[in-house]
Coordinates of C-alpha atoms and ligand atoms in Angstrom, one line a residue:
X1455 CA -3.8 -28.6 9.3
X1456 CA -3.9 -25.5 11.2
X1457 CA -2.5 -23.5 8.2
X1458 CA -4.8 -25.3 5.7
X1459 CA -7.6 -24.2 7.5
X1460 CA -6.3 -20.5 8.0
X1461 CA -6.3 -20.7 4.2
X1462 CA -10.2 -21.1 4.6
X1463 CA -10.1 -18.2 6.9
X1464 CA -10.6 -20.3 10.3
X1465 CA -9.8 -18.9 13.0
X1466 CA -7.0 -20.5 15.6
X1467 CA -9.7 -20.4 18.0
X1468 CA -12.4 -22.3 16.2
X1469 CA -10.0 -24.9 14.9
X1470 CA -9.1 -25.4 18.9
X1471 CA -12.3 -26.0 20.1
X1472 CA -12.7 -28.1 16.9
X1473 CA -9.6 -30.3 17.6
X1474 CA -10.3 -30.8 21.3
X1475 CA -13.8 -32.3 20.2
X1476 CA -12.9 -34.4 17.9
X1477 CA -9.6 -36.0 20.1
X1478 CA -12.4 -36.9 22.3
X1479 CA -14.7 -38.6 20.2
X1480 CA -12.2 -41.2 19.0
X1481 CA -13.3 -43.6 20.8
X1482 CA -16.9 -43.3 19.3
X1483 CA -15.8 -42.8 15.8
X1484 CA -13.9 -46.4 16.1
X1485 CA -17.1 -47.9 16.7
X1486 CA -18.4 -46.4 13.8
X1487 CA -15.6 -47.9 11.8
X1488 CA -16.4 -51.2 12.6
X1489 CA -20.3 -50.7 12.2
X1490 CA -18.7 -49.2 8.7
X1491 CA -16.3 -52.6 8.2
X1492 CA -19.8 -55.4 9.6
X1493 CA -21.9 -53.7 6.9
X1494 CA -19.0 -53.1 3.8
X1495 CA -18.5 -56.9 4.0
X1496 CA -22.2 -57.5 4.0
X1497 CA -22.4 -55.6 0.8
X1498 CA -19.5 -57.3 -0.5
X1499 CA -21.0 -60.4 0.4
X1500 CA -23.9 -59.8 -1.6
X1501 CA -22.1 -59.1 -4.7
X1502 CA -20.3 -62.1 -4.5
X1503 CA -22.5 -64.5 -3.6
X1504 CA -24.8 -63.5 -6.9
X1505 CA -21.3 -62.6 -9.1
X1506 CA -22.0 -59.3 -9.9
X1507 CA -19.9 -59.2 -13.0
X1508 CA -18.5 -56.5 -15.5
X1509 CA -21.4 -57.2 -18.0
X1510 CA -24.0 -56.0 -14.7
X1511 CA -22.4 -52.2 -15.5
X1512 CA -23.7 -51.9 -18.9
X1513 CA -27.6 -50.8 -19.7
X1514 CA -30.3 -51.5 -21.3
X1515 CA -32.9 -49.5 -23.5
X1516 CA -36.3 -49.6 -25.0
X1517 CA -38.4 -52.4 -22.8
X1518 CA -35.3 -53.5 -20.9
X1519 CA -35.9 -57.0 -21.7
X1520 CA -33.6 -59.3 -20.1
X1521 CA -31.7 -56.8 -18.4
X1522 CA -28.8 -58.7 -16.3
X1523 CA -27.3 -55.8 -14.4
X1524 CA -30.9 -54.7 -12.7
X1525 CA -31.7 -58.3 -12.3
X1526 CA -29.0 -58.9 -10.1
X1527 CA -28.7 -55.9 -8.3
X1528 CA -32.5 -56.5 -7.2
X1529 CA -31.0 -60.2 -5.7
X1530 CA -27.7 -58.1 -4.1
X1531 CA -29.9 -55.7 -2.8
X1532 CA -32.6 -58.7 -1.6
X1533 CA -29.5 -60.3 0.1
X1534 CA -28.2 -57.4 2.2
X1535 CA -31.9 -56.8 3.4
X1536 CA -32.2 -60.3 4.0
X1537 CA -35.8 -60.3 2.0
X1538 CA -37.3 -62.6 -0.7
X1539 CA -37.1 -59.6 -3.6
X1540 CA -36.4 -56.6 -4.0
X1541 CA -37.4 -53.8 -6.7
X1542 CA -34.9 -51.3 -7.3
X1543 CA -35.5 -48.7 -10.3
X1544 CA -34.1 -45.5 -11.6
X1545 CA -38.0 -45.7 -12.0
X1546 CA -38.8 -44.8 -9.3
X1547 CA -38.1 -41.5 -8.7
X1548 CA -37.8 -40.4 -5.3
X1549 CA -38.6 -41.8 -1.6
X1550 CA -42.3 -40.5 -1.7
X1551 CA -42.4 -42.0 -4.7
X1552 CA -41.4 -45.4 -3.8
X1553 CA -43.3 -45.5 -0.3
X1554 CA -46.3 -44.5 -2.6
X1555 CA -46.0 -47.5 -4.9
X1556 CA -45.5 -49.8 -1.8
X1557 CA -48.8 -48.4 0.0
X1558 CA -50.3 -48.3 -3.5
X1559 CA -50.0 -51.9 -4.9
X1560 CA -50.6 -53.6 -1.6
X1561 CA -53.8 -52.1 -0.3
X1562 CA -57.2 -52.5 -2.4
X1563 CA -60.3 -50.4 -1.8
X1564 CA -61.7 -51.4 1.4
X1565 CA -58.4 -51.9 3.2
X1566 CA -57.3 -50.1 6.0
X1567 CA -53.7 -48.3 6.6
X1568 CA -52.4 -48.2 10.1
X1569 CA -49.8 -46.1 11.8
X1570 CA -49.0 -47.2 15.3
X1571 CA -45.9 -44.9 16.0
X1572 CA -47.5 -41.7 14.9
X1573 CA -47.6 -39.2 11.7
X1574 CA -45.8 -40.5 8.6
X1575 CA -43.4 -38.0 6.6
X1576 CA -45.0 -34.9 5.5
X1577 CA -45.1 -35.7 2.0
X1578 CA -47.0 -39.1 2.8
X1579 CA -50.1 -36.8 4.4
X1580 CA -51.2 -36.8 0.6
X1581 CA -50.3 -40.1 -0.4
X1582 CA -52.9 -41.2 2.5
X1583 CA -55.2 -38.5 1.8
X1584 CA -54.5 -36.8 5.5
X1585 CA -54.3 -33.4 3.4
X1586 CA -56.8 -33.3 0.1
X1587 CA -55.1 -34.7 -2.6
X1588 CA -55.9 -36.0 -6.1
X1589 CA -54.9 -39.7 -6.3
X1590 CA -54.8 -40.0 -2.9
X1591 CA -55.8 -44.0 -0.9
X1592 CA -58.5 -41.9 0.4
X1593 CA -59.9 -41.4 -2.8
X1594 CA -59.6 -44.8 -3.8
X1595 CA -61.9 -46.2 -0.3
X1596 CA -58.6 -47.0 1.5
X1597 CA -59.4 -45.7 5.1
X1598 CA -56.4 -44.7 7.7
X1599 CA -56.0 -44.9 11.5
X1600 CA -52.7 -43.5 13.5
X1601 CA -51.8 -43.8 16.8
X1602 CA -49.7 -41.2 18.5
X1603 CA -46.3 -41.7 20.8
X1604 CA -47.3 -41.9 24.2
X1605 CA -46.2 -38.1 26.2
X1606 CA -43.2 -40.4 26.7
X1607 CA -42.8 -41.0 23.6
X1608 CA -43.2 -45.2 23.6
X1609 CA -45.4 -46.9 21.8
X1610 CA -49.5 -46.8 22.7
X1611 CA -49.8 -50.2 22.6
X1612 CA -53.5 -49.8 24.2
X1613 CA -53.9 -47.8 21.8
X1614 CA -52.3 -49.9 18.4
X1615 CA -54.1 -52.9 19.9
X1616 CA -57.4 -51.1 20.1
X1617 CA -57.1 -49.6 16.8
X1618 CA -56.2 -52.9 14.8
X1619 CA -59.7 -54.2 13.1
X1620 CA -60.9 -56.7 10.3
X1621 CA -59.7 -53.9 7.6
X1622 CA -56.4 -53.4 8.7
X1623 CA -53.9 -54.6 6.3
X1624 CA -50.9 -52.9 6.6
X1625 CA -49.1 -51.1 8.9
X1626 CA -46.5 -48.8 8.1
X1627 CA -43.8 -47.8 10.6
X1628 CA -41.1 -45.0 10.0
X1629 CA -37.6 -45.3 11.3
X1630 CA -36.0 -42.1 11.0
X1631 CA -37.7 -38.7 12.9
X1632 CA -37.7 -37.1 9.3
X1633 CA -38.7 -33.2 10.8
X1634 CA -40.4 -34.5 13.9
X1635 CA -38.7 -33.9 17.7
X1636 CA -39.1 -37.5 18.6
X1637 CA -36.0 -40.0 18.2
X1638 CA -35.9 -42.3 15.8
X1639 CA -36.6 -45.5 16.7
X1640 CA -34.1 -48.4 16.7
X1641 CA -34.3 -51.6 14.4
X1642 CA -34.9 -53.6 18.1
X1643 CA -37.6 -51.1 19.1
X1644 CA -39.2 -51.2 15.6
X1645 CA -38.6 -55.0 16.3
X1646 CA -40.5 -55.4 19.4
X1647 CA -43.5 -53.3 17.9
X1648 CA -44.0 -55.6 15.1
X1649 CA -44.2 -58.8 17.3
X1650 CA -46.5 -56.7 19.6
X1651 CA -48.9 -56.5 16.5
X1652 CA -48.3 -59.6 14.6
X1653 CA -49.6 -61.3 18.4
X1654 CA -52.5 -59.7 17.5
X1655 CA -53.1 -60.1 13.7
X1656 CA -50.3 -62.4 12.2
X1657 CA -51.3 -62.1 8.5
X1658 CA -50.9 -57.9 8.5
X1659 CA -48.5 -56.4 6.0
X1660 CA -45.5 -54.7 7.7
X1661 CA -43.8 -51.4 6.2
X1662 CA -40.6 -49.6 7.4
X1663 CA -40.0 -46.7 6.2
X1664 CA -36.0 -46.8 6.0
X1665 CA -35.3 -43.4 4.5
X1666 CA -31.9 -42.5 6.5
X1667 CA -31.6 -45.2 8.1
X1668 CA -29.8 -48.0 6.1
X1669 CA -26.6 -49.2 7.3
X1670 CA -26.4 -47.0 10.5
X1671 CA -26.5 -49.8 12.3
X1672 CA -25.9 -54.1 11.8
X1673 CA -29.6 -54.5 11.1
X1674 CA -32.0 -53.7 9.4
X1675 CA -35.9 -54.2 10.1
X1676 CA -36.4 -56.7 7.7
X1677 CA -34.1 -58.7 9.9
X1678 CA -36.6 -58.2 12.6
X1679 CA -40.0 -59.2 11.0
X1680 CA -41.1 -56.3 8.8
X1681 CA -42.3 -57.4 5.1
X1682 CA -41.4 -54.6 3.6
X1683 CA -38.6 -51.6 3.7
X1684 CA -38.5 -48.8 1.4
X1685 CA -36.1 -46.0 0.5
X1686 CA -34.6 -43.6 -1.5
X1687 CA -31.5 -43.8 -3.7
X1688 CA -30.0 -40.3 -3.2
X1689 CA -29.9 -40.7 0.2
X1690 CA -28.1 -43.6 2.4
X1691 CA -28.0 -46.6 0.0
X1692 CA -27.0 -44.6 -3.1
X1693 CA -23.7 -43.7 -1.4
X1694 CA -23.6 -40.2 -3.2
X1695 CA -23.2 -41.4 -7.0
X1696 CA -26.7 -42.7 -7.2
X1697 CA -28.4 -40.0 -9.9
X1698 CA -31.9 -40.9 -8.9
X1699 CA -34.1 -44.1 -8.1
X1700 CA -35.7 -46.1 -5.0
X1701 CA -36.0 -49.5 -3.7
X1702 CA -38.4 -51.8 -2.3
X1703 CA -37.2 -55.2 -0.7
X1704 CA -39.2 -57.4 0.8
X1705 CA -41.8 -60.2 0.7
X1706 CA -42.2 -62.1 -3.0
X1707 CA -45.8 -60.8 -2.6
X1708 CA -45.3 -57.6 -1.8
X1709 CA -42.3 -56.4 -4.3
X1710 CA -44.3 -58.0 -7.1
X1711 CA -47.6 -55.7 -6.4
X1712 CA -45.1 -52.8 -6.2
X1713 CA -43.7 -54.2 -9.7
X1714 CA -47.0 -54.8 -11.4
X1715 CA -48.2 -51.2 -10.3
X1716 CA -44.9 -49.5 -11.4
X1717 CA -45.1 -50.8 -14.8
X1718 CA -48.2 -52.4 -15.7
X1719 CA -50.1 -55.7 -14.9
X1720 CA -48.8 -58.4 -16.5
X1721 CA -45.4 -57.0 -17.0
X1722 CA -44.6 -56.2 -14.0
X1723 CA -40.4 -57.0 -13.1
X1724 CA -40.0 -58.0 -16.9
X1725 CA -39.8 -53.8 -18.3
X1726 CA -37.8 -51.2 -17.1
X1727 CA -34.7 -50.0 -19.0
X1728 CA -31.9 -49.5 -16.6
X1729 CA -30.6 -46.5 -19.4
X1730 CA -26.6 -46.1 -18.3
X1731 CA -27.2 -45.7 -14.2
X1732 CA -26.5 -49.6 -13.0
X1733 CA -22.8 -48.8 -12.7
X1734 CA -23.8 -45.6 -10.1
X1735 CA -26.0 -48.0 -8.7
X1736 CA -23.5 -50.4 -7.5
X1737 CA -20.5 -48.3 -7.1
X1738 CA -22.8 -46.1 -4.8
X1739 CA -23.9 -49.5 -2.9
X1740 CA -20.5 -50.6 -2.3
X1741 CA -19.2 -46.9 -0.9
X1742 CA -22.8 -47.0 1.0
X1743 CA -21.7 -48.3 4.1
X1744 CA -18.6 -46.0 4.6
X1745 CA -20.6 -42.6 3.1
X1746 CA -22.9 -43.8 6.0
X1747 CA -20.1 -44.0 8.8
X1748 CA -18.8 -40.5 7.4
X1749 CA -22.3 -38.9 8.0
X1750 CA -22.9 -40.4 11.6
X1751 CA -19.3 -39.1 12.7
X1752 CA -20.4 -35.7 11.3
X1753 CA -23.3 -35.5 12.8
X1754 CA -21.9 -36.4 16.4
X1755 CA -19.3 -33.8 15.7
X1756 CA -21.9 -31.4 15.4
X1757 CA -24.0 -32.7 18.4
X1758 CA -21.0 -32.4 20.2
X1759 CA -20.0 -28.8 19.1
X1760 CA -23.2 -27.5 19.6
X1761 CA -24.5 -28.7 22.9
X1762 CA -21.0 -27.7 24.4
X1763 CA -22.1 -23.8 23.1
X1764 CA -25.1 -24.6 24.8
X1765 CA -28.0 -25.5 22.2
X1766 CA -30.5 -28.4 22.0
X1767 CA -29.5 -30.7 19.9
X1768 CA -31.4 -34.0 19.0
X1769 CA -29.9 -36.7 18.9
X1770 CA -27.3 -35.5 22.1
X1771 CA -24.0 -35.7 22.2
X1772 CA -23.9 -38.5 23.8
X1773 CA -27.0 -40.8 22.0
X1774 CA -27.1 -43.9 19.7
X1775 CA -27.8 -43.2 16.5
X1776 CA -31.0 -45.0 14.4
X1777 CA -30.5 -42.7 11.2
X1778 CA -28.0 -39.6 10.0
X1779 CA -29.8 -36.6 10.6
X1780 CA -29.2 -34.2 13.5
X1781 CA -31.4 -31.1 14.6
X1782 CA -29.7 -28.4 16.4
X1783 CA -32.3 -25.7 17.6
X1784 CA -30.8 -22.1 17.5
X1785 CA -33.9 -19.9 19.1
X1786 CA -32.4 -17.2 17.4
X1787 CA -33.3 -16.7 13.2
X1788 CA -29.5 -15.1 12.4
X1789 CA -27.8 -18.1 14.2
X1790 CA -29.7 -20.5 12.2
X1791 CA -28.8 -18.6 8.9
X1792 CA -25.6 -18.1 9.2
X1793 CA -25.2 -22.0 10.0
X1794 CA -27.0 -22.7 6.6
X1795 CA -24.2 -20.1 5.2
X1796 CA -21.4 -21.8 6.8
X1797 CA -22.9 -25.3 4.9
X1798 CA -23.0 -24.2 1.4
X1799 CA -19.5 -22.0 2.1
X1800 CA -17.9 -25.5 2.8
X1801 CA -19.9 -27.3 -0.4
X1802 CA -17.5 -28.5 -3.0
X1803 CA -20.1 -27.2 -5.8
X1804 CA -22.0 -23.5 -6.0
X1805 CA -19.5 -23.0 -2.5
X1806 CA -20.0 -19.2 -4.1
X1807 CA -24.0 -18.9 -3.7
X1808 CA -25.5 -17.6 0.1
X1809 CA -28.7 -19.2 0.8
X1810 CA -31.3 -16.8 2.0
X1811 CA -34.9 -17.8 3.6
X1812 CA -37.6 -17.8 1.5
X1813 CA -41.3 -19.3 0.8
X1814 CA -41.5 -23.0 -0.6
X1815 CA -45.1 -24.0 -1.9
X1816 CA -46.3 -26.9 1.3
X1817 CA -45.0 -24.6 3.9
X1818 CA -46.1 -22.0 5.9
X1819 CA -42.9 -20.1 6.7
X1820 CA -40.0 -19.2 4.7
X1821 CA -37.5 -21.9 4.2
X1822 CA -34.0 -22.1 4.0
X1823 CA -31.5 -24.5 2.1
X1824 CA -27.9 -25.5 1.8
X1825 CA -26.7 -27.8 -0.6
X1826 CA -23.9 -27.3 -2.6
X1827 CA -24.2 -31.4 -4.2
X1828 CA -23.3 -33.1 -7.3
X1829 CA -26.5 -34.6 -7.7
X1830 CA -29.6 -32.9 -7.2
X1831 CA -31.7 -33.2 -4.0
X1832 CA -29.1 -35.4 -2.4
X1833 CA -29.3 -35.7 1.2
X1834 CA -26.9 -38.1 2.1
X1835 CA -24.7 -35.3 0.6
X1836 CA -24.0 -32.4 3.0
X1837 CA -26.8 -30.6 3.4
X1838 CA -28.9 -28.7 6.2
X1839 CA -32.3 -26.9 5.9
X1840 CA -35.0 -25.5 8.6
X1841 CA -38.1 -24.1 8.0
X1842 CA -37.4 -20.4 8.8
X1843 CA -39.5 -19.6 12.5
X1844 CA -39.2 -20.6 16.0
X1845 CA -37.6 -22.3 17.6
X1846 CA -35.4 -21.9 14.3
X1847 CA -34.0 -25.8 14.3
X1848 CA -31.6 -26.7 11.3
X1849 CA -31.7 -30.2 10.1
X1850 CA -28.6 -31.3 9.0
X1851 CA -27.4 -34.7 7.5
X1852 CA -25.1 -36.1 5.3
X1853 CA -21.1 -36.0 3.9
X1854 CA -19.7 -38.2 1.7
X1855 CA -16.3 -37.8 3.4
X1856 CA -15.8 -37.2 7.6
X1857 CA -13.3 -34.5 5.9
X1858 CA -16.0 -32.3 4.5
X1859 CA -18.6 -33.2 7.3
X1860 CA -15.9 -31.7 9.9
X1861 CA -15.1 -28.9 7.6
X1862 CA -18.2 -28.0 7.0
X1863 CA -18.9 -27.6 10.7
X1864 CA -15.9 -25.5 11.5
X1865 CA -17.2 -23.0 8.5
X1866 CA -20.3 -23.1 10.6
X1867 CA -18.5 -22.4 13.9
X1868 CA -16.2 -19.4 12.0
X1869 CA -19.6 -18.5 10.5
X1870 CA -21.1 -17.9 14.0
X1871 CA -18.3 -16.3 15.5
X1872 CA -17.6 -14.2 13.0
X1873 CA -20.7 -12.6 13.2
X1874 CA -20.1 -12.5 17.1
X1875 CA -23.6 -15.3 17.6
X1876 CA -21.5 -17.1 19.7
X1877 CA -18.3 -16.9 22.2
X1878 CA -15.7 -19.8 22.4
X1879 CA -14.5 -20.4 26.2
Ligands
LIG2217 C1 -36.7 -38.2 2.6 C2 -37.8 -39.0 3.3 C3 -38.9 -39.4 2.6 C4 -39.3 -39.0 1.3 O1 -38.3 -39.1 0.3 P1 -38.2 -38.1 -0.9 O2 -37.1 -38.7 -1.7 O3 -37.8 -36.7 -0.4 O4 -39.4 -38.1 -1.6 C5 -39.8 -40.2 3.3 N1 -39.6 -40.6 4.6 C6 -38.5 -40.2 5.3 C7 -38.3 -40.6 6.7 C8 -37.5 -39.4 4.7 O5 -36.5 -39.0 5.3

């Protein structure tokens, strides 16, 4: 190993401190395997039980009449979510996207959104119409009410209690942090919050927000009440060969509204070509639950490396994890850059290109990225990115294999060092 890595110009010392890490988080990544091995045979389950079958690989076109292979991954995906339906569409075409539709098709004008565990995802603001937005709920009479994390960062159930009226009808919940400091929440903690408000209005629709967070642990929160989870395909449930898509599973209800507002009333689950992606769809599925594993191992590896150098990392080093994403904070801009720099340098694909900070439209500092994936966007693929100011935190997530993950973390360390940002005791 040591001379492969020299090869990649790592340096004795960094692949030390590397290998003494990892020996000691053996014991954690075997857990991990078997939370890999619970949720593999889940999947595998799935696909038996609704005999998933050569004929489910192949397409349709046009209308997508009759289309077998999308039919029955929507019942394999309904059965590993335990839900009545599911809705699962190259369609659909990202995670904003498909959280829309669900918000979308299940409130009418009058209704009233809640959030009881604080702000949703950034890109949600102008699906609810926090931030101006054309074609926002707002703009069709759908009011909104959130309740912030207590200092402590439970739940204000005063507060969700006094802030559930007559209009509320749904209540969407978020599992992962997305770019926020607060943890993500567990399924049983997401669990508890939805008894606490069905005690107080039974008949309220329930979203989760699952967006990083399927398979990272045995359950998911449709297995503790909620009516509806929604995610993207190019991150955890995709596995890495998903191209594109999202899913909704859920209530009968609920996935048919999303249905009849993705394509049309009175067509609803009936249209929908599934073009040549069905076989990604599944393959990714099946590799799902061990693409997940690899990720949570890498991102413990780099918890571990970089609190031990003496940075704030959330989750810590020694944490549960609830989804696959880990923030390291660097309080210095070059250490943060050259940690985006030791990412792509690792990257199977444009390994060649340096990122560099710069401005993205929606934010109000520069920005840095590195991907170096196979399909566009994809975040269950190794990538890390930070919005370029203090405290100059990198969020980094993904790895299809534990391989790259851990390679891509030593080019990070080497990166570092290199450039003398860091010393190794
Ligand atoms: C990624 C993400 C989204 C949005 O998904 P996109 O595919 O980027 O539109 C929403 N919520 C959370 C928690 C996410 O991580």
């Amino acid at each position: 190993m040591r001379n492969i890595y020299k090869d990649f110009g790592i340096d004795d010392k960094v692949a030390e401190f590397s290998e003494n890490i990892i020996k000691e988080l053996k014991p954690r990544f075997e857990i991990i395997d078997e939370l890999a091995e619970i949720n593999q045979l889940k999947v595998i389950s799935a696909m038996q039980k609704n005999n998933v079958s050569e004929a489910c690989m192949l397409g349709t076109t046009g209308y997508g009449y009759n289309d077998l292979g999308r039919d029955t991954l929507e019942k394999v995906y309904a059965d590993i979510f335990h839900t009545e339906d599911a809705l699962v569409r190259a369609q659909i075409t990202c995670g904003t996207h498909a959280l829309a539709l669900a918000l979308m098709s299940n409130l009418r004008p009058g209704d009233e959104l809640l959030a009881p565990a604080g702000k949703p995802y950034d890109t949600l603001e102008e699906v609810i119409g926090i931030r101006e937005s054309r074609g926002s709920l707002k703009e069709y009479g759908i009011s909104y009410k959130q309740v912030d994390l207590l200092n402590n960062k439970d739940f204000d159930y005063e507060g969700i209690k006094n802030a559930i009226n007559e209009k509320t009808k749904l209540v969407a919940i978020q599992r992962s942090k997305g770019y926020q400091t607060r943890p993500s929440f567990s399924v049983d903690q997401i669990g508890e919050l939805i008894s606490f408000i069905r005690g107080i209005k039974p008949e309220v629709i329930i979203m989760v927000d699952n967006c990083y967070g399927e398979f990272t642990e045995e359950k998911e929160p449709s297995d503790v009440g909620a009516d509806m989870v929604v995610g993207s395909l190019i991150k955890n449930p995709g596995g890495g060969l998903a191209p594109l898509g999202g899913y909704i599973c859920g209530k009968k209800e609920c996935v048919e509204n999303a249905a009849y507002r993705l394509t049309s009333p009175g067509l609803g689950k009936e249209v929908g070509a599934s073009l040549g992606v069905l076989k990604d769809f599944y393959q990714g599925l099946f590799l799902s639950p061990t693409v997940v594993a690899s990720a949570l191992k890498g991102a413990i590896f780099a918890a571990n490396v970089y609190e031990r150098l003496g940075f704030f990392v959330i989750p810590d080093s020694k944490e549960e994890r609830h989804d696959i994403i880990q923030a390291v904070t660097f309080n210095d801009k070059d250490k943060m850059i050259a940690f985006c720099q030791g990412i792509q340098a690792a990257s199977p694909v444009d390994s060649f290109v340096n990122p560099e900070p710069w401005a993205m439209p929606g934010y109000d500092s520069d920005v840095i990225m590195a991907a170096g994936a196979f399909i566009s966007g994809s975040s269950i693929e190794l990538s890390a990115d930070g919005p370029v100011k203090e405290p100059y935190s990198v969020y980094f997530q993904g790895g299809l294999t534990f391989p790259h993950v851990k390679f891509g973390i030593i080019k990070t360390l080497q990166t570092l060092y290199e450039r003398n940002l860091i010393t190794l005791k």
